[in-house]
mmCIF file of C-alpha atoms in Angstrom:
data_model
loop_
_atom_site.group_PDB
_atom_site.id
_atom_site.type_symbol
_atom_site.label_atom_id
_atom_site.label_comp_id
_atom_site.label_asym_id
_atom_site.label_seq_id
_atom_site.Cartn_x
_atom_site.Cartn_y
_atom_site.Cartn_z
ATOM 1 C CA MET M 1 21.337 -24.303 -9.583
ATOM 2 C CA ARG M 2 21.598 -20.669 -9.794
ATOM 3 C CA ASP M 3 23.401 -18.766 -12.692
ATOM 4 C CA ASN M 4 26.549 -16.833 -12.620
ATOM 5 C CA GLY M 5 24.803 -13.562 -12.045
ATOM 6 C CA THR M 6 24.939 -12.084 -8.604
ATOM 7 C CA GLU M 7 21.912 -12.224 -6.100
ATOM 8 C CA MET M 8 19.620 -9.321 -6.684
ATOM 9 C CA GLU M 9 17.760 -7.462 -4.054
ATOM 10 C CA PHE M 10 13.948 -7.102 -4.367
ATOM 11 C CA CYS M 11 14.000 -3.912 -2.825
ATOM 12 C CA ASP M 12 17.489 -2.605 -2.202
ATOM 13 C CA LEU M 13 17.367 -0.455 0.894
ATOM 14 C CA LYS M 14 20.932 -0.750 1.289
ATOM 15 C CA ALA M 15 21.698 1.127 -1.939
ATOM 16 C CA GLN M 16 19.325 3.831 -0.871
ATOM 17 C CA TYR M 17 21.120 4.145 2.441
ATOM 18 C CA ARG M 18 24.362 4.525 0.866
ATOM 19 C CA ARG M 19 23.457 7.317 -1.238
ATOM 20 C CA LEU M 20 21.650 9.049 1.629
ATOM 21 C CA LYS M 21 23.697 8.134 4.598
ATOM 22 C CA PRO M 22 24.978 11.591 5.434
ATOM 23 C CA ARG M 23 21.645 12.881 5.401
ATOM 24 C CA ILE M 24 19.813 10.122 7.388
ATOM 25 C CA ASP M 25 22.770 10.020 9.867
ATOM 26 C CA ALA M 26 22.477 13.860 10.465
ATOM 27 C CA ARG M 27 18.725 13.435 11.073
ATOM 28 C CA ILE M 28 19.006 10.531 13.583
ATOM 29 C CA GLN M 29 21.800 12.284 15.516
ATOM 30 C CA GLY M 30 19.675 15.282 15.849
ATOM 31 C CA VAL M 31 16.964 13.081 17.603
ATOM 32 C CA LEU M 32 19.580 11.620 19.906
ATOM 33 C CA GLU M 33 20.876 15.016 20.784
ATOM 34 C CA HIS M 34 17.284 16.440 21.608
ATOM 35 C CA GLY M 35 15.906 13.400 23.254
ATOM 36 C CA ARG M 36 12.407 14.053 22.370
ATOM 37 C CA PHE M 37 11.933 10.387 21.208
ATOM 38 C CA ILE M 38 8.016 10.551 21.285
ATOM 39 C CA LEU M 39 6.178 13.176 19.319
ATOM 40 C CA GLY M 40 9.353 15.278 18.841
ATOM 41 C CA PRO M 41 9.717 18.280 16.552
ATOM 42 C CA GLU M 42 10.419 15.970 13.576
ATOM 43 C CA VAL M 43 6.952 14.449 13.590
ATOM 44 C CA ARG M 44 5.237 17.716 13.261
ATOM 45 C CA GLU M 45 7.667 18.890 10.540
ATOM 46 C CA LEU M 46 7.001 15.639 8.570
ATOM 47 C CA GLU M 47 3.317 16.115 8.908
ATOM 48 C CA GLU M 48 3.579 19.410 7.527
ATOM 49 C CA GLN M 49 5.673 18.227 4.621
ATOM 50 C CA LEU M 50 3.546 15.312 3.978
ATOM 51 C CA ALA M 51 0.306 17.437 3.885
ATOM 52 C CA GLY M 52 1.802 19.785 1.508
ATOM 53 C CA ARG M 53 2.704 16.995 -0.853
ATOM 54 C CA ALA M 54 -0.542 15.448 -0.625
ATOM 55 C CA GLY M 55 -2.221 18.755 -0.994
ATOM 56 C CA ALA M 56 -4.370 17.985 2.357
ATOM 57 C CA ARG M 57 -5.160 20.194 5.052
ATOM 58 C CA HIS M 58 -4.098 17.679 7.667
ATOM 59 C CA CYS M 59 -1.767 14.911 8.170
ATOM 60 C CA ILE M 60 -1.613 12.736 11.099
ATOM 61 C CA GLY M 61 1.489 10.456 11.610
ATOM 62 C CA CYS M 62 0.975 7.116 13.143
ATOM 63 C CA ALA M 63 2.819 4.042 14.133
ATOM 64 C CA SER M 64 1.951 1.876 10.993
ATOM 65 C CA GLY M 65 -0.165 1.861 8.024
ATOM 66 C CA THR M 66 -2.325 -0.784 9.840
ATOM 67 C CA ASP M 67 -2.987 1.891 12.643
ATOM 68 C CA ALA M 68 -3.819 4.341 10.051
ATOM 69 C CA LEU M 69 -6.786 2.404 8.926
ATOM 70 C CA LEU M 70 -7.774 1.741 12.646
ATOM 71 C CA LEU M 71 -7.506 5.352 13.314
ATOM 72 C CA ALA M 72 -9.688 6.321 10.119
ATOM 73 C CA MET M 73 -12.435 4.088 10.987
ATOM 74 C CA MET M 74 -12.471 4.837 14.834
ATOM 75 C CA ALA M 75 -12.795 8.438 13.800
ATOM 76 C CA LEU M 76 -15.833 7.627 11.747
ATOM 77 C CA GLY M 77 -17.310 5.894 14.489
ATOM 78 C CA VAL M 78 -16.984 2.276 12.841
ATOM 79 C CA GLY M 79 -18.033 -0.292 15.451
ATOM 80 C CA PRO M 80 -19.877 -3.415 16.169
ATOM 81 C CA GLY M 81 -22.824 -4.376 13.874
ATOM 82 C CA ASP M 82 -21.337 -2.065 11.131
ATOM 83 C CA GLU M 83 -20.312 -3.125 7.677
ATOM 84 C CA VAL M 84 -17.468 -1.674 5.580
ATOM 85 C CA VAL M 85 -17.339 -2.504 2.049
ATOM 86 C CA THR M 86 -13.790 -3.295 0.662
ATOM 87 C CA THR M 87 -11.820 -5.501 -1.820
ATOM 88 C CA PRO M 88 -11.132 -9.033 -1.099
ATOM 89 C CA PHE M 89 -7.678 -8.677 -3.188
ATOM 90 C CA THR M 90 -5.440 -6.725 -0.644
ATOM 91 C CA PHE M 91 -3.046 -7.212 2.367
ATOM 92 C CA PHE M 92 -4.994 -8.870 5.203
ATOM 93 C CA ALA M 93 -4.634 -5.626 7.395
ATOM 94 C CA THR M 94 -7.474 -4.042 5.281
ATOM 95 C CA GLY M 95 -10.010 -6.538 6.443
ATOM 96 C CA GLU M 96 -8.565 -7.171 9.698
ATOM 97 C CA MET M 97 -8.832 -3.649 11.159
ATOM 98 C CA ILE M 98 -12.592 -3.813 10.040
ATOM 99 C CA THR M 99 -12.871 -6.950 12.167
ATOM 100 C CA LEU M 100 -10.925 -5.781 15.085
ATOM 101 C CA LEU M 101 -13.438 -2.935 15.586
ATOM 102 C CA GLY M 102 -16.216 -5.505 15.680
ATOM 103 C CA ALA M 103 -17.559 -4.488 12.238
ATOM 104 C CA ARG M 104 -17.837 -6.874 9.430
ATOM 105 C CA PRO M 105 -16.050 -6.599 6.110
ATOM 106 C CA VAL M 106 -18.286 -7.058 2.889
ATOM 107 C CA PHE M 107 -16.364 -7.626 -0.494
ATOM 108 C CA ALA M 108 -16.978 -6.555 -3.769
ATOM 109 C CA ASP M 109 -14.890 -7.784 -6.718
ATOM 110 C CA ILE M 110 -11.932 -6.035 -8.453
ATOM 111 C CA GLU M 111 -11.440 -4.680 -11.974
ATOM 112 C CA PRO M 112 -9.161 -6.859 -13.919
ATOM 113 C CA VAL M 113 -6.729 -4.095 -15.200
ATOM 114 C CA THR M 114 -5.988 -2.310 -12.030
ATOM 115 C CA TYR M 115 -6.885 -4.951 -9.450
ATOM 116 C CA ASN M 116 -8.563 -2.156 -7.752
ATOM 117 C CA LEU M 117 -12.089 -2.282 -6.043
ATOM 118 C CA ASP M 118 -14.609 -2.228 -9.459
ATOM 119 C CA PRO M 119 -17.039 0.560 -8.766
ATOM 120 C CA ALA M 120 -19.644 -1.442 -10.924
ATOM 121 C CA GLN M 121 -19.544 -4.161 -8.295
ATOM 122 C CA LEU M 122 -19.560 -1.891 -5.362
ATOM 123 C CA GLU M 123 -23.276 -0.739 -5.068
ATOM 124 C CA ALA M 124 -24.691 -4.246 -4.824
ATOM 125 C CA ALA M 125 -22.520 -4.783 -1.573
ATOM 126 C CA ILE M 126 -24.031 -1.736 0.309
ATOM 127 C CA THR M 127 -26.746 -2.611 2.801
ATOM 128 C CA PRO M 128 -28.238 -0.486 5.697
ATOM 129 C CA ARG M 129 -25.572 -1.496 7.906
ATOM 130 C CA THR M 130 -22.988 -0.123 5.773
ATOM 131 C CA LYS M 131 -20.873 2.506 7.637
ATOM 132 C CA ALA M 132 -17.871 3.067 5.168
ATOM 133 C CA ILE M 133 -16.320 2.238 1.844
ATOM 134 C CA LEU M 134 -12.536 1.133 1.866
ATOM 135 C CA PRO M 135 -11.103 0.960 -1.627
ATOM 136 C CA VAL M 136 -7.414 0.155 -1.736
ATOM 137 C CA SER M 137 -4.856 1.676 -4.316
ATOM 138 C CA LEU M 138 -3.201 -1.545 -4.987
ATOM 139 C CA TYR M 139 0.579 -1.668 -6.412
ATOM 140 C CA GLY M 140 0.602 2.170 -6.291
ATOM 141 C CA GLN M 141 -2.330 2.933 -8.861
ATOM 142 C CA PRO M 142 -5.066 4.915 -7.192
ATOM 143 C CA ALA M 143 -8.513 3.341 -7.638
ATOM 144 C CA GLU M 144 -11.286 4.865 -9.478
ATOM 145 C CA MET M 145 -12.007 7.249 -6.740
ATOM 146 C CA ASP M 146 -14.201 9.709 -8.434
ATOM 147 C CA ALA M 147 -16.882 6.890 -9.137
ATOM 148 C CA ILE M 148 -16.298 5.252 -5.761
ATOM 149 C CA ASN M 149 -16.913 8.764 -4.005
ATOM 150 C CA ALA M 150 -20.045 9.445 -6.125
ATOM 151 C CA ILE M 151 -21.432 5.987 -4.909
ATOM 152 C CA GLY M 152 -20.389 7.025 -1.292
ATOM 153 C CA GLU M 153 -22.019 10.369 -1.676
ATOM 154 C CA ARG M 154 -25.356 8.758 -2.920
ATOM 155 C CA HIS M 155 -25.358 6.579 0.141
ATOM 156 C CA GLY M 156 -24.218 9.034 2.648
ATOM 157 C CA LEU M 157 -21.160 7.074 3.182
ATOM 158 C CA PRO M 158 -17.607 8.121 3.879
ATOM 159 C CA VAL M 159 -14.937 6.592 1.719
ATOM 160 C CA ILE M 160 -11.370 5.726 3.015
ATOM 161 C CA GLU M 161 -8.577 5.361 0.618
ATOM 162 C CA ASP M 162 -6.008 2.655 1.658
ATOM 163 C CA ALA M 163 -3.204 4.401 -0.038
ATOM 164 C CA ALA M 164 -0.526 2.231 1.783
ATOM 165 C CA GLN M 165 1.279 1.559 -1.811
ATOM 166 C CA SER M 166 0.402 4.686 -3.534
ATOM 167 C CA PHE M 167 1.699 7.674 -1.792
ATOM 168 C CA GLY M 168 3.165 9.759 -4.491
ATOM 169 C CA ALA M 169 0.651 8.743 -7.290
ATOM 170 C CA GLU M 170 -1.686 11.012 -8.833
ATOM 171 C CA TYR M 171 -5.367 10.748 -9.813
ATOM 172 C CA LYS M 172 -6.935 13.260 -12.248
ATOM 173 C CA GLY M 173 -4.120 15.869 -11.017
ATOM 174 C CA ARG M 174 -4.768 15.153 -7.340
ATOM 175 C CA ARG M 175 -2.576 13.237 -4.915
ATOM 176 C CA SER M 176 -3.288 9.853 -3.584
ATOM 177 C CA GLY M 177 -4.279 10.058 0.054
ATOM 178 C CA ASN M 178 -6.193 13.137 -0.618
ATOM 179 C CA LEU M 179 -8.929 11.743 -2.742
ATOM 180 C CA SER M 180 -11.589 11.036 -0.298
ATOM 181 C CA ALA M 181 -12.752 11.737 3.317
ATOM 182 C CA ILE M 182 -9.712 10.158 4.777
ATOM 183 C CA GLY M 183 -6.612 8.625 2.990
ATOM 184 C CA CYS M 184 -4.371 6.245 4.738
ATOM 185 C CA THR M 185 -0.762 5.335 4.062
ATOM 186 C CA SER M 186 2.139 3.219 5.146
ATOM 187 C CA PHE M 187 5.857 3.952 5.651
ATOM 188 C CA PHE M 188 6.804 0.188 5.861
ATOM 189 C CA PRO M 189 10.456 0.001 4.878
ATOM 190 C CA SER M 190 9.875 -1.365 1.398
ATOM 191 C CA LYS M 191 7.152 1.290 0.422
ATOM 192 C CA PRO M 192 8.049 4.003 -2.061
ATOM 193 C CA LEU M 193 8.490 6.187 1.128
ATOM 194 C CA GLY M 194 9.720 3.811 3.686
ATOM 195 C CA CYS M 195 11.256 4.383 7.226
ATOM 196 C CA TYR M 196 13.473 1.836 9.196
ATOM 197 C CA GLY M 197 10.461 0.212 11.002
ATOM 198 C CA ASP M 198 6.882 0.734 11.035
ATOM 199 C CA GLY M 199 5.118 3.971 10.353
ATOM 200 C CA GLY M 200 2.037 5.528 8.757
ATOM 201 C CA ALA M 201 -0.048 8.521 8.328
ATOM 202 C CA CYS M 202 -3.740 9.693 7.675
ATOM 203 C CA PHE M 203 -4.559 12.639 5.588
ATOM 204 C CA THR M 204 -7.917 14.677 5.668
ATOM 205 C CA ASN M 205 -9.456 18.081 4.851
ATOM 206 C CA GLU M 206 -12.006 17.834 7.766
ATOM 207 C CA ASP M 207 -10.976 19.498 10.983
ATOM 208 C CA ALA M 208 -13.246 17.539 13.003
ATOM 209 C CA LEU M 209 -11.897 14.115 11.940
ATOM 210 C CA ALA M 210 -8.173 15.462 12.065
ATOM 211 C CA GLU M 211 -8.730 16.303 15.707
ATOM 212 C CA ALA M 212 -10.404 12.917 16.458
ATOM 213 C CA MET M 213 -7.296 11.146 14.733
ATOM 214 C CA LEU M 214 -4.879 13.215 16.681
ATOM 215 C CA GLU M 215 -6.535 12.273 19.808
ATOM 216 C CA LEU M 216 -6.875 8.630 18.991
ATOM 217 C CA ARG M 217 -3.460 7.983 18.186
ATOM 218 C CA ASN M 218 -2.416 9.268 21.769
ATOM 219 C CA HIS M 219 -4.868 7.221 24.100
ATOM 220 C CA GLY M 220 -7.617 9.577 23.316
ATOM 221 C CA GLN M 221 -6.091 12.570 24.976
ATOM 222 C CA ALA M 222 -7.286 16.090 24.358
ATOM 223 C CA GLY M 223 -4.770 17.288 26.744
ATOM 224 C CA ARG M 224 -2.106 15.838 28.918
ATOM 225 C CA TYR M 225 -3.776 13.180 30.969
ATOM 226 C CA LEU M 226 -7.104 14.676 29.964
ATOM 227 C CA HIS M 227 -8.946 11.702 27.947
ATOM 228 C CA THR M 228 -11.938 12.355 26.053
ATOM 229 C CA ARG M 229 -12.060 9.140 23.878
ATOM 230 C CA ILE M 230 -10.814 5.631 24.019
ATOM 231 C CA GLY M 231 -7.747 5.735 21.708
ATOM 232 C CA ILE M 232 -4.649 3.429 21.095
ATOM 233 C CA ASN M 233 -0.812 3.991 21.387
ATOM 234 C CA GLY M 234 -0.374 4.847 17.701
ATOM 235 C CA ARG M 235 2.196 7.505 17.752
ATOM 236 C CA LEU M 236 4.729 7.796 15.022
ATOM 237 C CA ASP M 237 8.280 7.542 16.508
ATOM 238 C CA THR M 238 10.534 10.613 16.221
ATOM 239 C CA MET M 239 13.341 8.604 14.850
ATOM 240 C CA GLN M 240 11.161 7.243 11.979
ATOM 241 C CA ALA M 241 10.011 10.670 11.274
ATOM 242 C CA ALA M 242 13.582 11.849 11.040
ATOM 243 C CA VAL M 243 14.508 8.975 8.628
ATOM 244 C CA LEU M 244 11.325 9.953 6.581
ATOM 245 C CA LEU M 245 12.487 13.697 6.367
ATOM 246 C CA ALA M 246 15.788 12.542 5.003
ATOM 247 C CA LYS M 247 14.211 10.508 2.377
ATOM 248 C CA LEU M 248 11.631 13.067 1.349
ATOM 249 C CA GLU M 249 14.571 15.121 -0.063
ATOM 250 C CA VAL M 250 15.033 12.787 -2.906
ATOM 251 C CA PHE M 251 11.644 11.255 -3.150
ATOM 252 C CA ASP M 252 10.734 13.051 -6.400
ATOM 253 C CA GLU M 253 13.968 11.698 -8.088
ATOM 254 C CA GLU M 254 13.213 8.161 -6.745
ATOM 255 C CA MET M 255 9.669 8.299 -8.120
ATOM 256 C CA ALA M 256 10.971 9.286 -11.506
ATOM 257 C CA ALA M 257 13.511 6.306 -11.331
ATOM 258 C CA ARG M 258 10.769 3.979 -10.327
ATOM 259 C CA GLN M 259 8.733 5.038 -13.504
ATOM 260 C CA ALA M 260 11.726 4.725 -15.834
ATOM 261 C CA THR M 261 12.291 1.161 -14.251
ATOM 262 C CA ALA M 262 8.669 0.245 -14.832
ATOM 263 C CA GLU M 263 8.749 1.682 -18.423
ATOM 264 C CA ARG M 264 11.793 -0.671 -19.185
ATOM 265 C CA TYR M 265 10.163 -3.778 -17.698
ATOM 266 C CA SER M 266 7.129 -3.108 -19.987
ATOM 267 C CA ALA M 267 8.956 -2.572 -23.103
ATOM 268 C CA LEU M 268 10.994 -5.810 -22.603
ATOM 269 C CA LEU M 269 7.977 -7.991 -21.372
ATOM 270 C CA ARG M 270 4.731 -6.817 -22.872
ATOM 271 C CA ASP M 271 4.891 -9.445 -25.596
ATOM 272 C CA ALA M 272 5.888 -12.379 -23.181
ATOM 273 C CA VAL M 273 3.349 -11.798 -20.038
ATOM 274 C CA ARG M 274 0.662 -9.526 -18.922
ATOM 275 C CA THR M 275 2.246 -6.253 -17.733
ATOM 276 C CA PRO M 276 0.940 -3.529 -15.641
ATOM 277 C CA GLU M 277 -1.524 -1.002 -17.210
ATOM 278 C CA VAL M 278 -1.712 2.494 -15.724
ATOM 279 C CA PHE M 279 -4.732 4.402 -16.821
ATOM 280 C CA ALA M 280 -4.163 7.906 -18.680
ATOM 281 C CA ASP M 281 -5.655 9.726 -15.978
ATOM 282 C CA ARG M 282 -3.584 8.762 -13.103
ATOM 283 C CA THR M 283 0.082 7.820 -12.337
ATOM 284 C CA SER M 284 1.495 4.934 -10.133
ATOM 285 C CA ALA M 285 3.935 5.120 -7.269
ATOM 286 C CA TRP M 286 5.078 1.728 -8.487
ATOM 287 C CA ALA M 287 5.156 0.149 -5.055
ATOM 288 C CA GLN M 288 5.261 -3.200 -6.963
ATOM 289 C CA TYR M 289 5.831 -4.189 -10.609
ATOM 290 C CA THR M 290 3.424 -6.931 -10.979
ATOM 291 C CA ILE M 291 2.940 -9.193 -14.004
ATOM 292 C CA GLU M 292 0.584 -11.999 -14.666
ATOM 293 C CA ALA M 293 1.869 -15.648 -15.651
ATOM 294 C CA ASP M 294 -0.038 -18.703 -16.728
ATOM 295 C CA ASP M 295 2.240 -20.916 -14.555
ATOM 296 C CA ARG M 296 3.149 -18.357 -11.909
ATOM 297 C CA ASP M 297 4.654 -20.804 -9.506
ATOM 298 C CA ALA M 298 7.059 -22.225 -12.367
ATOM 299 C CA VAL M 299 8.049 -18.752 -13.415
ATOM 300 C CA ALA M 300 8.832 -17.765 -9.714
ATOM 301 C CA LYS M 301 10.883 -21.120 -9.326
ATOM 302 C CA ALA M 302 12.904 -20.371 -12.474
ATOM 303 C CA LEU M 303 13.671 -16.834 -11.461
ATOM 304 C CA GLU M 304 14.778 -18.221 -7.890
ATOM 305 C CA GLU M 305 17.209 -20.551 -9.586
ATOM 306 C CA ALA M 306 18.381 -17.471 -11.674
ATOM 307 C CA GLY M 307 19.134 -15.756 -8.335
ATOM 308 C CA ILE M 308 16.282 -13.109 -8.748
ATOM 309 C CA PRO M 309 13.536 -12.664 -5.898
ATOM 310 C CA THR M 310 10.044 -12.611 -6.433
ATOM 311 C CA ALA M 311 6.946 -12.122 -4.474
ATOM 312 C CA VAL M 312 3.165 -12.699 -4.616
ATOM 313 C CA HIS M 313 0.979 -10.029 -3.511
ATOM 314 C CA TYR M 314 -1.453 -11.684 -2.716
ATOM 315 C CA PRO M 315 -1.907 -15.461 -3.000
ATOM 316 C CA MET M 316 -5.365 -15.687 -1.097
ATOM 317 C CA PRO M 317 -8.102 -13.272 -1.363
ATOM 318 C CA LEU M 318 -9.588 -12.417 2.010
ATOM 319 C CA HIS M 319 -12.920 -14.113 1.573
ATOM 320 C CA LEU M 320 -10.846 -17.406 1.287
ATOM 321 C CA GLN M 321 -8.718 -16.989 4.400
ATOM 322 C CA PRO M 322 -9.419 -19.270 7.291
ATOM 323 C CA VAL M 323 -10.160 -16.724 9.768
ATOM 324 C CA TYR M 324 -13.211 -15.558 7.656
ATOM 325 C CA ALA M 325 -14.617 -19.164 7.176
ATOM 326 C CA GLU M 326 -17.398 -18.505 9.544
ATOM 327 C CA ARG M 327 -18.211 -14.991 7.800
ATOM 328 C CA ALA M 328 -17.957 -16.710 4.456
ATOM 329 C CA ARG M 329 -20.597 -19.288 5.541
ATOM 330 C CA GLU M 330 -22.798 -16.522 6.634
ATOM 331 C CA MET M 331 -22.365 -14.302 3.594
ATOM 332 C CA GLY M 332 -22.513 -17.384 1.236
ATOM 333 C CA TRP M 333 -18.862 -16.591 0.017
ATOM 334 C CA LYS M 334 -17.077 -19.691 -1.709
ATOM 335 C CA ARG M 335 -14.542 -20.113 -4.271
ATOM 336 C CA GLY M 336 -15.866 -18.441 -7.427
ATOM 337 C CA SER M 337 -17.708 -15.496 -5.296
ATOM 338 C CA PHE M 338 -15.121 -13.096 -6.509
ATOM 339 C CA PRO M 339 -13.588 -14.631 -9.785
ATOM 340 C CA VAL M 340 -11.576 -11.557 -10.801
ATOM 341 C CA ALA M 341 -9.758 -11.368 -7.490
ATOM 342 C CA GLU M 342 -9.526 -15.234 -7.354
ATOM 343 C CA ARG M 343 -7.838 -15.418 -10.701
ATOM 344 C CA ALA M 344 -5.416 -12.642 -9.990
ATOM 345 C CA ALA M 345 -4.307 -14.431 -6.792
ATOM 346 C CA GLU M 346 -3.467 -17.367 -8.918
ATOM 347 C CA ARG M 347 -1.456 -15.501 -11.460
ATOM 348 C CA VAL M 348 0.322 -12.209 -10.195
ATOM 349 C CA LEU M 349 3.872 -12.239 -9.462
ATOM 350 C CA SER M 350 6.040 -9.041 -8.387
ATOM 351 C CA LEU M 351 9.420 -8.662 -9.724
ATOM 352 C CA PRO M 352 12.272 -6.614 -8.234
ATOM 353 C CA MET M 353 11.363 -2.870 -8.019
ATOM 354 C CA HIS M 354 13.015 0.118 -6.474
ATOM 355 C CA PRO M 355 14.681 3.378 -7.599
ATOM 356 C CA TYR M 356 18.219 1.939 -7.559
ATOM 357 C CA MET M 357 17.817 -0.824 -10.368
ATOM 358 C CA THR M 358 19.957 -0.431 -13.352
ATOM 359 C CA ALA M 359 18.928 -0.888 -16.845
ATOM 360 C CA GLU M 360 21.296 -3.970 -16.864
ATOM 361 C CA GLN M 361 19.409 -5.510 -13.878
ATOM 362 C CA VAL M 362 15.944 -4.899 -15.516
ATOM 363 C CA GLU M 363 17.174 -6.524 -18.601
ATOM 364 C CA ARG M 364 18.376 -9.580 -16.734
ATOM 365 C CA VAL M 365 15.165 -9.853 -14.874
ATOM 366 C CA ALA M 366 13.152 -9.599 -18.081
ATOM 367 C CA GLU M 367 15.411 -12.238 -19.991
ATOM 368 C CA ALA M 368 14.820 -14.618 -17.049
ATOM 369 C CA VAL M 369 11.012 -14.152 -17.337
ATOM 370 C CA LYS M 370 11.003 -14.659 -20.791
ATOM 371 C CA ALA M 371 13.026 -17.725 -20.570
ATOM 372 C CA ALA M 372 10.735 -18.985 -17.897
ATOM 373 C CA VAL M 373 7.726 -18.645 -19.815
ATOM 374 C CA ARG M 374 9.250 -20.326 -22.765
ATOM 375 C CA ARG M 375 10.258 -23.338 -20.748
ATOM 376 C CA PRO M 376 8.419 -26.408 -21.188
ATOM 377 C CA VAL M 377 6.352 -27.688 -18.247
ATOM 378 C CA GLY M 378 8.137 -30.107 -16.054
ATOM 379 C CA THR M 379 11.700 -29.198 -17.001
ATOM 380 C CA ARG M 380 14.375 -27.783 -14.878
#
């Protein structure tokens, strides 16, 4: 039975739209009027604004965060027989795009505090077949990029930051997305900067990589009907660029609101469950607010009964996914191979998080969590 409280949104895009309706509607109307729905002027305008925010020389908008990873690896020449070292604790697309190119993912375990790729585990995973390193800035906090880049430099390997959840975060005064050879982000609707469909972007300071990704996203075209590469249809829709431009106007305010919500959560919950820790040399975009609980499923059930949605990001590490069973046998991966990632997958629980949460809503969630962890096992 649900409590007497109202149903809560995990990510309240409707509240955001109510605030931004005039700006979003005007931007969309502008696209409808000029009719340039593919690679229209809003795409370039957005790329310029995003590049400025990231501090990168180039931004290449694309159709999704997944396509951003694909374009980055294609530009670096990742292909059959290659290996890419990454984390097993991430959304499936991170490993999926490696495999789609005919390369093989190789996993290294994560840090127990940030859930990001552990640099101390990275070097042992590098082989003569390694073509790139692909850390993920999970939940909004950048990975330990200086250490990862240093390892990449020692081995002559480019680093691609999967910044799908961390656009807007900082690492040692630099912006996530501009911390390595290429940064990739996502504009999936629930992301800190999200559009109304799929969208993504790649960032780089290298002219040759930018040129390659620009061509690859549009069927490998160097000019109209002049194809110099085998590419994909990975273009960002003009309509989605228009929505993102409207949202960028309040992005800094929304980031501050996310930070305030995270601080409220942590103050209320730190004595009840393990709360997120952001290192002093970086910030988080707070794409998720993720706790750990001893009986995660029971806590999630109790919150559901209280009308509070939750999510698990992510319940199964990549090395245990059925599709990688053959790869796991080949590599000797099994349960216990990456214990930190496996433990996290059994314990993490993401709570409602968005810029429009009220203090009262945060308190309601926190009280429900504390009640759930106090509840004796087997009671309802």
